[in-house]
mmCIF file of C-alpha atoms in Angstrom:
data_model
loop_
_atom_site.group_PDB
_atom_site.id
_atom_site.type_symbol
_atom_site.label_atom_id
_atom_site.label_comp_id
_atom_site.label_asym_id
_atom_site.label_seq_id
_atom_site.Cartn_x
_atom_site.Cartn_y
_atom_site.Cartn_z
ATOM 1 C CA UNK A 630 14.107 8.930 6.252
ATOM 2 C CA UNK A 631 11.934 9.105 9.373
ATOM 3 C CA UNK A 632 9.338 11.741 8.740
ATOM 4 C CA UNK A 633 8.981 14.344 11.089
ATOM 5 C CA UNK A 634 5.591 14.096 13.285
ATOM 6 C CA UNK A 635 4.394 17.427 11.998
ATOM 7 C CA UNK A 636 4.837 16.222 8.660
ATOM 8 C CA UNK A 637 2.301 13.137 9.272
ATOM 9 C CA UNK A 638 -1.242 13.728 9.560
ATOM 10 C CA UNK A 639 -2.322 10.824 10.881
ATOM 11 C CA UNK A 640 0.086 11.232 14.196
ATOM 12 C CA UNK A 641 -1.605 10.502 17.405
ATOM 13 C CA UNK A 642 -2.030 12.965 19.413
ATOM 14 C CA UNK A 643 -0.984 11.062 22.386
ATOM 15 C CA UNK A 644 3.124 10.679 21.187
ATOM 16 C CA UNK A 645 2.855 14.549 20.415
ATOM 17 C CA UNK A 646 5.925 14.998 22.230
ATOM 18 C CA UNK A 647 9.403 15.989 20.809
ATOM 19 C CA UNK A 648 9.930 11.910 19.097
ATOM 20 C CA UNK A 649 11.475 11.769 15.858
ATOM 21 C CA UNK A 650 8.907 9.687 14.464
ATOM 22 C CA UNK A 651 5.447 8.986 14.758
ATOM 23 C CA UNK A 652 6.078 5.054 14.491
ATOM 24 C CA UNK A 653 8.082 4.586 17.619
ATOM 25 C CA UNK A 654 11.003 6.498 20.133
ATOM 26 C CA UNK A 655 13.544 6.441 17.581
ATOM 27 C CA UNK A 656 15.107 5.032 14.709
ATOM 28 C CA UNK A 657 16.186 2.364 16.309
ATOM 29 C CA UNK A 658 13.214 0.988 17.634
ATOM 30 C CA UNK A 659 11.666 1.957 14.264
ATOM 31 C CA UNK A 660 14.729 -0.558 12.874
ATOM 32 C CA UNK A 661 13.443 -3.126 15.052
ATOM 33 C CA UNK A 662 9.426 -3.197 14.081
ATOM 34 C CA UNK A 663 11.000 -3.300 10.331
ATOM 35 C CA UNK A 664 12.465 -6.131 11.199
ATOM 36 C CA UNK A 665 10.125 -8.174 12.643
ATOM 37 C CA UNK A 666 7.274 -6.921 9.960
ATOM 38 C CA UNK A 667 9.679 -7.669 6.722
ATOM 39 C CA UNK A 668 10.109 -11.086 8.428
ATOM 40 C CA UNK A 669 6.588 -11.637 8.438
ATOM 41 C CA UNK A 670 5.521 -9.926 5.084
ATOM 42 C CA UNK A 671 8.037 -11.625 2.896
ATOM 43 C CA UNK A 672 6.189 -14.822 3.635
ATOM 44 C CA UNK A 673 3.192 -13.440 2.268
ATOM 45 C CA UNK A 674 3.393 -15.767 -0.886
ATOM 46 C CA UNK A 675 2.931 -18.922 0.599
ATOM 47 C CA UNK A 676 0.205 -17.592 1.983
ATOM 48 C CA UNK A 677 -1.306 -17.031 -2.109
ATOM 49 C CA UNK A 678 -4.791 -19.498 -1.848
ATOM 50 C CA UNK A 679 -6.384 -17.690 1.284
ATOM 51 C CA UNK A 680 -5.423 -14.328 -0.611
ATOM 52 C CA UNK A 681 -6.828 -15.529 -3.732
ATOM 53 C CA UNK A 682 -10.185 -16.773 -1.636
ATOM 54 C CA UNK A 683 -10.887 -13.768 -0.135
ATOM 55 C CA UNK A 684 -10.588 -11.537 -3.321
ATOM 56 C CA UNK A 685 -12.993 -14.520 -4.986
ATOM 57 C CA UNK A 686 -15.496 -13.512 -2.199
ATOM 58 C CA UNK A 687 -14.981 -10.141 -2.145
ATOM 59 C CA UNK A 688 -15.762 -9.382 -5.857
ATOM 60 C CA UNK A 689 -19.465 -9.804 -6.194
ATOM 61 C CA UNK A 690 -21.082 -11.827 -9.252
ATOM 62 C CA UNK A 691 -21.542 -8.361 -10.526
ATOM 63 C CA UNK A 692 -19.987 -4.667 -9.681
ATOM 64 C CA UNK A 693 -20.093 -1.098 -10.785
ATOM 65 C CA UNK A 694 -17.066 0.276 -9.058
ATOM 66 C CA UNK A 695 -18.027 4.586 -9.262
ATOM 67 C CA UNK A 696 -15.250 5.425 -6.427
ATOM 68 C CA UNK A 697 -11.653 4.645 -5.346
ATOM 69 C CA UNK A 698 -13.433 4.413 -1.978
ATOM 70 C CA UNK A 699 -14.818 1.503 -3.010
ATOM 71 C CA UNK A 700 -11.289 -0.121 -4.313
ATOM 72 C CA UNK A 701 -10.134 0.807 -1.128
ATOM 73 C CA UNK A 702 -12.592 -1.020 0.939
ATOM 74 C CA UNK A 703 -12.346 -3.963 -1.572
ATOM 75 C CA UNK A 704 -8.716 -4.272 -0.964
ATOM 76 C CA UNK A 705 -8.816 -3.827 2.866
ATOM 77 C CA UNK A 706 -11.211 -6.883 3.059
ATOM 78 C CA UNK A 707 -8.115 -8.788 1.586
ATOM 79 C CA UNK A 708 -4.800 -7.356 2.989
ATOM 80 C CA UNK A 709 -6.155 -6.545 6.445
ATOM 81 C CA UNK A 710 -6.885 -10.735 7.892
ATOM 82 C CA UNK A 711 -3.168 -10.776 6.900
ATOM 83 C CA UNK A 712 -2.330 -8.408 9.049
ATOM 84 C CA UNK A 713 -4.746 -8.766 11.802
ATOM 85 C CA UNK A 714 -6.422 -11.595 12.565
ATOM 86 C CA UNK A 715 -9.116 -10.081 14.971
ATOM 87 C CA UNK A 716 -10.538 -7.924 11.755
ATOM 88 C CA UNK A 717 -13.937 -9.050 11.109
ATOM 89 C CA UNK A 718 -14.726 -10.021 14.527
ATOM 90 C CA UNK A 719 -16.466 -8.167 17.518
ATOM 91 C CA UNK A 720 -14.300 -5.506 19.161
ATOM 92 C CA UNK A 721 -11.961 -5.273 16.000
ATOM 93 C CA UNK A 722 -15.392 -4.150 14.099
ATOM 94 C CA UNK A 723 -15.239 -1.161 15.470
ATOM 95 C CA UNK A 724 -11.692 -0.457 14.941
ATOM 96 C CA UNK A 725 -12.142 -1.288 11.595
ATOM 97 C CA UNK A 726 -14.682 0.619 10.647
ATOM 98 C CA UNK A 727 -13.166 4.294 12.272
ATOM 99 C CA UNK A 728 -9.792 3.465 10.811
ATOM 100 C CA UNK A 729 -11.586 3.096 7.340
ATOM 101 C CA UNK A 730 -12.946 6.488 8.151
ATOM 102 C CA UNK A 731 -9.586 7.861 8.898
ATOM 103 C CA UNK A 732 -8.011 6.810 6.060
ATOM 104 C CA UNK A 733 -10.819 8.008 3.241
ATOM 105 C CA UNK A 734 -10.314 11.441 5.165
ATOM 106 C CA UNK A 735 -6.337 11.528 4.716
ATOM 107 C CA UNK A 736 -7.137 10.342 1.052
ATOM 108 C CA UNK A 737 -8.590 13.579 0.174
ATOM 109 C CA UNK A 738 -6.629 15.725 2.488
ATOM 110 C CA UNK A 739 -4.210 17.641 0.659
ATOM 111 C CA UNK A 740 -5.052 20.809 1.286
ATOM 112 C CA UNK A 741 -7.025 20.555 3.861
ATOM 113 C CA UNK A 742 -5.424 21.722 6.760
ATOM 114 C CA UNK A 743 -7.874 23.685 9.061
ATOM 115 C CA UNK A 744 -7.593 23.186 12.416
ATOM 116 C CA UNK A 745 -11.010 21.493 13.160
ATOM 117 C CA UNK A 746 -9.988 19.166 10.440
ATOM 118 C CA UNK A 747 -7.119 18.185 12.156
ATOM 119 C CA UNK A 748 -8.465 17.840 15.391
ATOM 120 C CA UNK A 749 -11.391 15.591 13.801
ATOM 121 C CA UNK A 750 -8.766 13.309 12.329
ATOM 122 C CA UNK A 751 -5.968 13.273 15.334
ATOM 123 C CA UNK A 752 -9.121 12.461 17.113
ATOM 124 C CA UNK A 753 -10.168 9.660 14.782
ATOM 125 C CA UNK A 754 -6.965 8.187 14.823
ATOM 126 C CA UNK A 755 -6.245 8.187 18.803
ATOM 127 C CA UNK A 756 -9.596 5.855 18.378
ATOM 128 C CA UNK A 757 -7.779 3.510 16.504
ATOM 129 C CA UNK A 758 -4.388 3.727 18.353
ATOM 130 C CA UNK A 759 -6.419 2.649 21.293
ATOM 131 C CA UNK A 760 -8.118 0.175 20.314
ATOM 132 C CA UNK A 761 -5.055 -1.738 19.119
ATOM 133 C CA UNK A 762 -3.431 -1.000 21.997
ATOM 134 C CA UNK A 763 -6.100 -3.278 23.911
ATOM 135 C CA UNK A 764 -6.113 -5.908 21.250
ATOM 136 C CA UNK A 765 -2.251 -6.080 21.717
ATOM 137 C CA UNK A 766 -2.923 -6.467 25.514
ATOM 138 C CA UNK A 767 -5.124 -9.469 24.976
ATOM 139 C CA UNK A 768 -3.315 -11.080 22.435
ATOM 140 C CA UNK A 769 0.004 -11.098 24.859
ATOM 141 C CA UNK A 770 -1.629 -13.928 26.929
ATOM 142 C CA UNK A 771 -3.353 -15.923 23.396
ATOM 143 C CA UNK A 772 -2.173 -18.481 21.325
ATOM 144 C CA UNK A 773 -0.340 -17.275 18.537
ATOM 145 C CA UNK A 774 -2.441 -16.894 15.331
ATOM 146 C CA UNK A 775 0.090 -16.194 12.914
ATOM 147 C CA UNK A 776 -0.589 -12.448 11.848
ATOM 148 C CA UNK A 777 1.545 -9.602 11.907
ATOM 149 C CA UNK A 778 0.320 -8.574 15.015
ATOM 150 C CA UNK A 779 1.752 -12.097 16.567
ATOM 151 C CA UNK A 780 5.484 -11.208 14.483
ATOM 152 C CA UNK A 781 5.579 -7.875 16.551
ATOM 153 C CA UNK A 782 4.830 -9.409 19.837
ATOM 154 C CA UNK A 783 7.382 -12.073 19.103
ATOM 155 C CA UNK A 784 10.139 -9.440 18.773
ATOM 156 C CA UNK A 785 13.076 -9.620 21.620
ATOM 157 C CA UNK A 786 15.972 -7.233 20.645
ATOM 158 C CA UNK A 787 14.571 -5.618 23.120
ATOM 159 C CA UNK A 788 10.860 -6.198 22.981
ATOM 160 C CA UNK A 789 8.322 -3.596 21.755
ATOM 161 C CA UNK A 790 6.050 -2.059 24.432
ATOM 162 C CA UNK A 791 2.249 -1.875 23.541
ATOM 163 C CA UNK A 792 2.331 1.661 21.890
ATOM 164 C CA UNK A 793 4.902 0.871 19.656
ATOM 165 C CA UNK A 794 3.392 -2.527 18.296
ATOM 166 C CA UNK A 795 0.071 -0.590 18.190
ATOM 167 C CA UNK A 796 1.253 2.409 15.977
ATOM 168 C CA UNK A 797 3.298 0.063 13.704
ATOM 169 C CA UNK A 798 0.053 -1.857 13.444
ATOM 170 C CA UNK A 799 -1.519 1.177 12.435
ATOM 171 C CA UNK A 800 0.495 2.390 9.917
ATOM 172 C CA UNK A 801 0.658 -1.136 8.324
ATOM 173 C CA UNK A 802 -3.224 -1.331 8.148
ATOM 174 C CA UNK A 803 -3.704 2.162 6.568
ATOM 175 C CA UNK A 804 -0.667 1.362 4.249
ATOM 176 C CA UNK A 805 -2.247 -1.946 3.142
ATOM 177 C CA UNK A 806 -5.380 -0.088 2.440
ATOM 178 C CA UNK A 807 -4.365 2.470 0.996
ATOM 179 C CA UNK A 808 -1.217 1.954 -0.888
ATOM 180 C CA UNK A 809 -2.513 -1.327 -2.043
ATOM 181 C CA UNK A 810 -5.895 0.046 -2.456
ATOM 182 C CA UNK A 811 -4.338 2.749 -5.413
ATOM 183 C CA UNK A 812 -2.384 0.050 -7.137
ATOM 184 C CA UNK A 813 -5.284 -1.925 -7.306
ATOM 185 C CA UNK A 814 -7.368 0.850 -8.766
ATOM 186 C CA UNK A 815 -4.764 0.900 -11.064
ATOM 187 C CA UNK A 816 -5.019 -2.102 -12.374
ATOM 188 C CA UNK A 817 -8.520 -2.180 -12.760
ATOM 189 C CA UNK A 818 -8.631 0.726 -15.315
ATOM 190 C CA UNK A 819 -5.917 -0.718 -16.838
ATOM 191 C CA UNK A 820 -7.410 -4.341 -17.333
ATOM 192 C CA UNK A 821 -10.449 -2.452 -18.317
ATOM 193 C CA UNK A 822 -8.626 -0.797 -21.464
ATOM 194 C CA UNK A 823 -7.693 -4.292 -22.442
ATOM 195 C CA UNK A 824 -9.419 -7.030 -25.275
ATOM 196 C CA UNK A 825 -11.128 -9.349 -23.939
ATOM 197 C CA UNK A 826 -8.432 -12.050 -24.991
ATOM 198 C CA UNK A 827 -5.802 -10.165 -23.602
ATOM 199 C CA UNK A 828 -8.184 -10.065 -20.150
ATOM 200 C CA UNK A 829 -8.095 -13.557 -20.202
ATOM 201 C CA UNK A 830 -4.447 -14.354 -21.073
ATOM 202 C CA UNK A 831 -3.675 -13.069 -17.556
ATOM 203 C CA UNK A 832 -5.037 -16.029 -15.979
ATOM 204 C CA UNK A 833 -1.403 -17.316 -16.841
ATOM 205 C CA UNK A 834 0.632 -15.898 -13.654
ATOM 206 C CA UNK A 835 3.419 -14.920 -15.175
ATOM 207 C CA UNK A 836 1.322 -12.719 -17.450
ATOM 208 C CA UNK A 837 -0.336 -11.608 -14.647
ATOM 209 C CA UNK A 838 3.112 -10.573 -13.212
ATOM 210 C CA UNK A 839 3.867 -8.312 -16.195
ATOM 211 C CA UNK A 840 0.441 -6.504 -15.755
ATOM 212 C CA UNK A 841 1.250 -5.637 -12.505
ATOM 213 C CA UNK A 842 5.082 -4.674 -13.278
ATOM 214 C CA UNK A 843 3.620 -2.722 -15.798
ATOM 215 C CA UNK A 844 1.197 -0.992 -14.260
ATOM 216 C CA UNK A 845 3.732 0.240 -11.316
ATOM 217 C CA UNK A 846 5.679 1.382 -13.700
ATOM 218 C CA UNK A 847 3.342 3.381 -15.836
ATOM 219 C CA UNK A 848 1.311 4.689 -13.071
ATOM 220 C CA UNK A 849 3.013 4.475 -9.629
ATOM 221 C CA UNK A 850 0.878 4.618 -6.719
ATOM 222 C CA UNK A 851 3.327 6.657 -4.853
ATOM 223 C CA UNK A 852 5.164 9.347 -7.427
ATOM 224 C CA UNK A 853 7.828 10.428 -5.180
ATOM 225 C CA UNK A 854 10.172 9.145 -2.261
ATOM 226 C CA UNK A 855 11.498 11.549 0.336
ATOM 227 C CA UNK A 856 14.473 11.030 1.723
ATOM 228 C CA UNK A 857 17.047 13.173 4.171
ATOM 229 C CA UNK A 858 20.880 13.400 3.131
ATOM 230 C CA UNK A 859 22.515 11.687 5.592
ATOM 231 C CA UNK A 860 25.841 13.070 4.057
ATOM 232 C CA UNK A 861 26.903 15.874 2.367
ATOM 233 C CA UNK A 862 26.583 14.849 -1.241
ATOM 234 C CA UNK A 863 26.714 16.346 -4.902
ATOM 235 C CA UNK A 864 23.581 15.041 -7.141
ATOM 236 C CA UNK A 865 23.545 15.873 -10.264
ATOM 237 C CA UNK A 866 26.023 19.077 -10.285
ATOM 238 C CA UNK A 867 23.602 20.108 -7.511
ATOM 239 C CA UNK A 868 24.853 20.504 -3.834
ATOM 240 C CA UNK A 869 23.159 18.457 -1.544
ATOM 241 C CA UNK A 870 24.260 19.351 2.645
ATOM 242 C CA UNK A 871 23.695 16.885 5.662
ATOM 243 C CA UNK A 872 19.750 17.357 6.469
ATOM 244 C CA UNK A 873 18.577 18.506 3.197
ATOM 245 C CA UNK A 874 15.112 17.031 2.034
ATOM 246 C CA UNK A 875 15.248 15.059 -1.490
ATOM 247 C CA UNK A 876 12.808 13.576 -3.291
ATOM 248 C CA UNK A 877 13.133 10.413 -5.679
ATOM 249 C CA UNK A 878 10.897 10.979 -8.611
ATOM 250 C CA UNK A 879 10.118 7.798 -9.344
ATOM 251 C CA UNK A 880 7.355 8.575 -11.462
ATOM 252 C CA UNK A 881 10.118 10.541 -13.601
ATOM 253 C CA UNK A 882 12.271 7.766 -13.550
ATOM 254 C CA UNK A 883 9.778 5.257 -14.738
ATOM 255 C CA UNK A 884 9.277 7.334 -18.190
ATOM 256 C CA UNK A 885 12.490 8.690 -18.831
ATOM 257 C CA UNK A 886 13.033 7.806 -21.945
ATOM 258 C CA UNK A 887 16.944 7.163 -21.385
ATOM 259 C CA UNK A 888 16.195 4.575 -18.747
ATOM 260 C CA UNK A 889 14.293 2.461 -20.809
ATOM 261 C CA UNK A 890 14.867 0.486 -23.738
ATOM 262 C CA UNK A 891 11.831 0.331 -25.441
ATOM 263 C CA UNK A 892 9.508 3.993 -25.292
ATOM 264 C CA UNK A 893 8.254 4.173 -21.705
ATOM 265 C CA UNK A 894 5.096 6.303 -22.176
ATOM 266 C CA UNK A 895 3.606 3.247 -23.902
ATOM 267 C CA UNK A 896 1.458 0.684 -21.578
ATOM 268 C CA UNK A 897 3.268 -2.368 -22.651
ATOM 269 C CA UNK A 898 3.497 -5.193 -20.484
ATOM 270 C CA UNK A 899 5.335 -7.414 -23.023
ATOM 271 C CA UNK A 900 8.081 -5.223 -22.330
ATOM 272 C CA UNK A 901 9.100 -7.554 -19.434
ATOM 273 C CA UNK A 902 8.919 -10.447 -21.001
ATOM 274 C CA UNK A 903 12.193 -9.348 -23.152
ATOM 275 C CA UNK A 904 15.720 -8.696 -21.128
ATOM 276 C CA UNK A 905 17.044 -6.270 -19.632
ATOM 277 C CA UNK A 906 13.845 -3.695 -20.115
ATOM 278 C CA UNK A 907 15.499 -0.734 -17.786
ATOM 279 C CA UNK A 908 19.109 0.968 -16.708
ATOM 280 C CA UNK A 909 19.665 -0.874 -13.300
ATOM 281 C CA UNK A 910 17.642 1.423 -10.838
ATOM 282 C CA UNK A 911 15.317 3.282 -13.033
ATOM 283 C CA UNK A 912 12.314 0.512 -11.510
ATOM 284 C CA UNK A 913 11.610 1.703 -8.337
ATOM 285 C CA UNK A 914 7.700 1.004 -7.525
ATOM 286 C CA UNK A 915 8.646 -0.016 -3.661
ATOM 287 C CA UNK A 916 11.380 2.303 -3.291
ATOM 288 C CA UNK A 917 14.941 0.398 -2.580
ATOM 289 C CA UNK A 918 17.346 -0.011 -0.007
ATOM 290 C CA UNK A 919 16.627 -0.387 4.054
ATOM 291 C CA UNK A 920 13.824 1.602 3.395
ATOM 292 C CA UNK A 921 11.720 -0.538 1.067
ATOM 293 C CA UNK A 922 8.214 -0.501 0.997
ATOM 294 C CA UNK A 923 7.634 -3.245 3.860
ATOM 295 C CA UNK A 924 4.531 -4.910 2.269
ATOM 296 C CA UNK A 925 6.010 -5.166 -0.983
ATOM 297 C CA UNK A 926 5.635 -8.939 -0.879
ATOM 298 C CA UNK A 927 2.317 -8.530 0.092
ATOM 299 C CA UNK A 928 1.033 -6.274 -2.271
ATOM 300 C CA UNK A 929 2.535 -8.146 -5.242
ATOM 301 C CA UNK A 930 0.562 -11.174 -3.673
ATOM 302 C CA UNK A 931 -2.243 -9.624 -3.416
ATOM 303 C CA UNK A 932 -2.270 -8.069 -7.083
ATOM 304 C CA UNK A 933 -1.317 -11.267 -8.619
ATOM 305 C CA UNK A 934 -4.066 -12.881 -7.102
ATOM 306 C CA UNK A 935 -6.809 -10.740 -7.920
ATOM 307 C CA UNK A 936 -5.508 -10.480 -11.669
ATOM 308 C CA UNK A 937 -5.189 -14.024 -12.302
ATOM 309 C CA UNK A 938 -8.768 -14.197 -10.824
ATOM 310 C CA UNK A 939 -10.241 -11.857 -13.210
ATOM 311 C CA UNK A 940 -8.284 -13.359 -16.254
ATOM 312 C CA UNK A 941 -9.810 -16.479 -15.546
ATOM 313 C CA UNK A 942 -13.645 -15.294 -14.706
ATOM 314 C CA UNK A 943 -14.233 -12.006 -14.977
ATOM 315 C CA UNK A 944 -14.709 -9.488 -17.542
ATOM 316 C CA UNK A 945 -13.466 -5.992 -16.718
ATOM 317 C CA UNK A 946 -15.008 -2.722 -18.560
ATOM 318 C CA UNK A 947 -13.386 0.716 -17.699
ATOM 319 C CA UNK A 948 -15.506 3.296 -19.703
ATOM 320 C CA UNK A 949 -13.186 6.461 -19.861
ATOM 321 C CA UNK A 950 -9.323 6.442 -20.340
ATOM 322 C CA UNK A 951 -8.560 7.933 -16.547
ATOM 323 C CA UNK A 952 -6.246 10.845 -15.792
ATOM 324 C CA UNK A 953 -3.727 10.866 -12.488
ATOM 325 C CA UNK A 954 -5.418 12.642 -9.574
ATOM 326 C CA UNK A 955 -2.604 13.555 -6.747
ATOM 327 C CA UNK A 956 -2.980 13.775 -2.682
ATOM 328 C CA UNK A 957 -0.685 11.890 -0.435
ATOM 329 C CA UNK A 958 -1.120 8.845 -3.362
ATOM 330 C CA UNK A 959 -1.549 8.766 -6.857
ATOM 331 C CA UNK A 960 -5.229 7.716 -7.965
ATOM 332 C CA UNK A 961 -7.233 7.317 -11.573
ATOM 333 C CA UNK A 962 -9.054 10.438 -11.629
ATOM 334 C CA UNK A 963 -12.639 9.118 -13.613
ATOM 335 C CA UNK A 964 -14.550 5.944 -13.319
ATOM 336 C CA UNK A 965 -16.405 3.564 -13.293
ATOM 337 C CA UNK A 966 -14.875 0.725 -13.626
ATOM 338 C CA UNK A 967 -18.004 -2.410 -14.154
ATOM 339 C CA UNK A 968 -17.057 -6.151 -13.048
ATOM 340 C CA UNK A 969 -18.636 -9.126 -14.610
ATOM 341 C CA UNK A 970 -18.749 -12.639 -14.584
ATOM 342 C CA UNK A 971 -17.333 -14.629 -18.238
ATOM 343 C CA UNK A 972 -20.318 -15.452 -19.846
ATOM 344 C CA UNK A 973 -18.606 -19.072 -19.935
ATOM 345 C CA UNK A 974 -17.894 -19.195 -16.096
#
């Protein structure tokens, strides 16, 4: 499902116009920047060590973490040299810092809709559309450096003008901040409910992998997946005609009790070291289908990285049992969450 521009509040207020989408023209062109970004992003693995060196310098020798804000930022330091390489130098600076401002507003916007407070935002985020569009300029006559940027430029079925690579790039770099950003949080307060000993077993990666299976599961950064009929259908005994709006509740799905063979309102990430844990389906953290989450590979990088890193040197306190607070993503309502070095490190 493409979402309708008025449905998006981060839209650009130069493609208000009567597109489809706020990504590109239409859906095929949308098809097309998929394409090129999955390719890219699915190689995100190999790509582990720099991942796991930038979360190493990221996370101080010490940290009180009193904000999702600050798990945000965190995480963008990470995902966003993945994305683009020019973050974290000169012009890109800039860009950086008003699309971090952009986001932390549309993290707290639901129900905020005043007019001024759209206009602000629009306003922020036509910054940020040009400013990419200039970096994609430039980079057309660089040497490649290997970032997702490069993957868009590269495409050829047709080619993607410079609007089209530079609103992809946006919603990519907001996505990886945010998205990511939540999960992370995530697993923060939920390493911080843990023994130390259990901390430290998830230096091993593959307990490091349940964690973070886990953790999707129980909390979900994203609770919900809309979607469009593309047929008239029958779900559920209920009728469903051509253009009606659905939503997956994935959040549902993940503790339905029916879908899971061992109690699913339990934290338990042993459950995935067993087979066959779920019905077929009833898993859906990135969604499924052609319309899986495109940085999937990338977040799970990402996560897996900075778990194993705390397993093996850190010691992660979260002082109150946090509750799910709701906007356009799911986020643990109640820190802090406090960060320290093993005393044997």
């Amino acid at each position: 499902m493409l979402r309708r521009e008025d449905d998006f509040a981060l839209a650009p207020a130069a493609v208000r116009t009567s597109r489809t989408s706020v990504q590109v023209d239409s859906s095929d062109r949308w098809h097309h920047a998929r394409r090129y970004a999955w390719d890219h992003l699915a190689t995100s693995p190999g790509r582990a060590p720099e991942i796991a060196a930038r979360w190493a310098g990221a996370l101080p020798t010490a940290r009180r973490l009193t904000a999702s804000t600050q798990v945000v930022d965190l995480t963008a330091r990470v995902v966003w040299p993945e994305l683009l390489d020019d973050i974290g130098r000169g012009e890109a600076d800039h860009l950086a810092d008003t699309l971090s401002r952009t986001s932390h507003a549309r993290q707290h916007s639901k129900g905020l809709r005043a007019p001024m407070w759209e206009r602000r935002l629009r306003h922020q985020f036509d910054e940020v559309i040009g400013g990419l569009m200039s970096l994609v300029a430039r980079r057309r006559h660089e040497a490649p450096r290997g970032d997702l940027l490069d993957a868009l430029l590269a495409g050829d079925a047709p080619p993607l003008d410079d609007l089209e690579v530079a609103q992809t790039m946006a919603i990519a770099l907001d996505s990886g901040m945010q998205t990511t950003g939540a999960a992370v949080a995530w697993v923060l307060t939920a390493m911080g409910g843990m023994t130390t000993d259990d901390q430290a077993a998830c230096e091993d990666r593959r307990t490091a992998e349940h964690v973070i299976k886990e953790v999707l599961r129980h909390t979900p950064a994203i609770a919900g997946l809309n979607r469009i009929a593309a047929h008239d259908a029958t779900l559920g005994g209920c009728s469903a005609p051509q253009g009606t709006e659905l939503v997956v509740a994935v959040e549902g799905m993940h503790r339905r009790a029916s879908l899971w063979s061992e109690d699913p309102t339990v934290f338990d990430p042993t459950r995935w070291a067993r087979p066959r844990p779920h019905t077929r389906g009833a898993y859906l953290p990135y969604g499924a289908g052609p319309r899986v989450c495109l940085g999937m590979h990338l977040a799970n990088t990402v996560l897996v990285e900075l778990v194993t890193l705390l397993g093996r040197w850190y010691e992660v306190d979260a002082s109150v049992s946090p509750r799910p607070r709701r906007d356009n993503l799911c986020w643990p309502r109640g820190y802090p969450v406090t960060i320290t070095p093993r005393a044997s490190a």
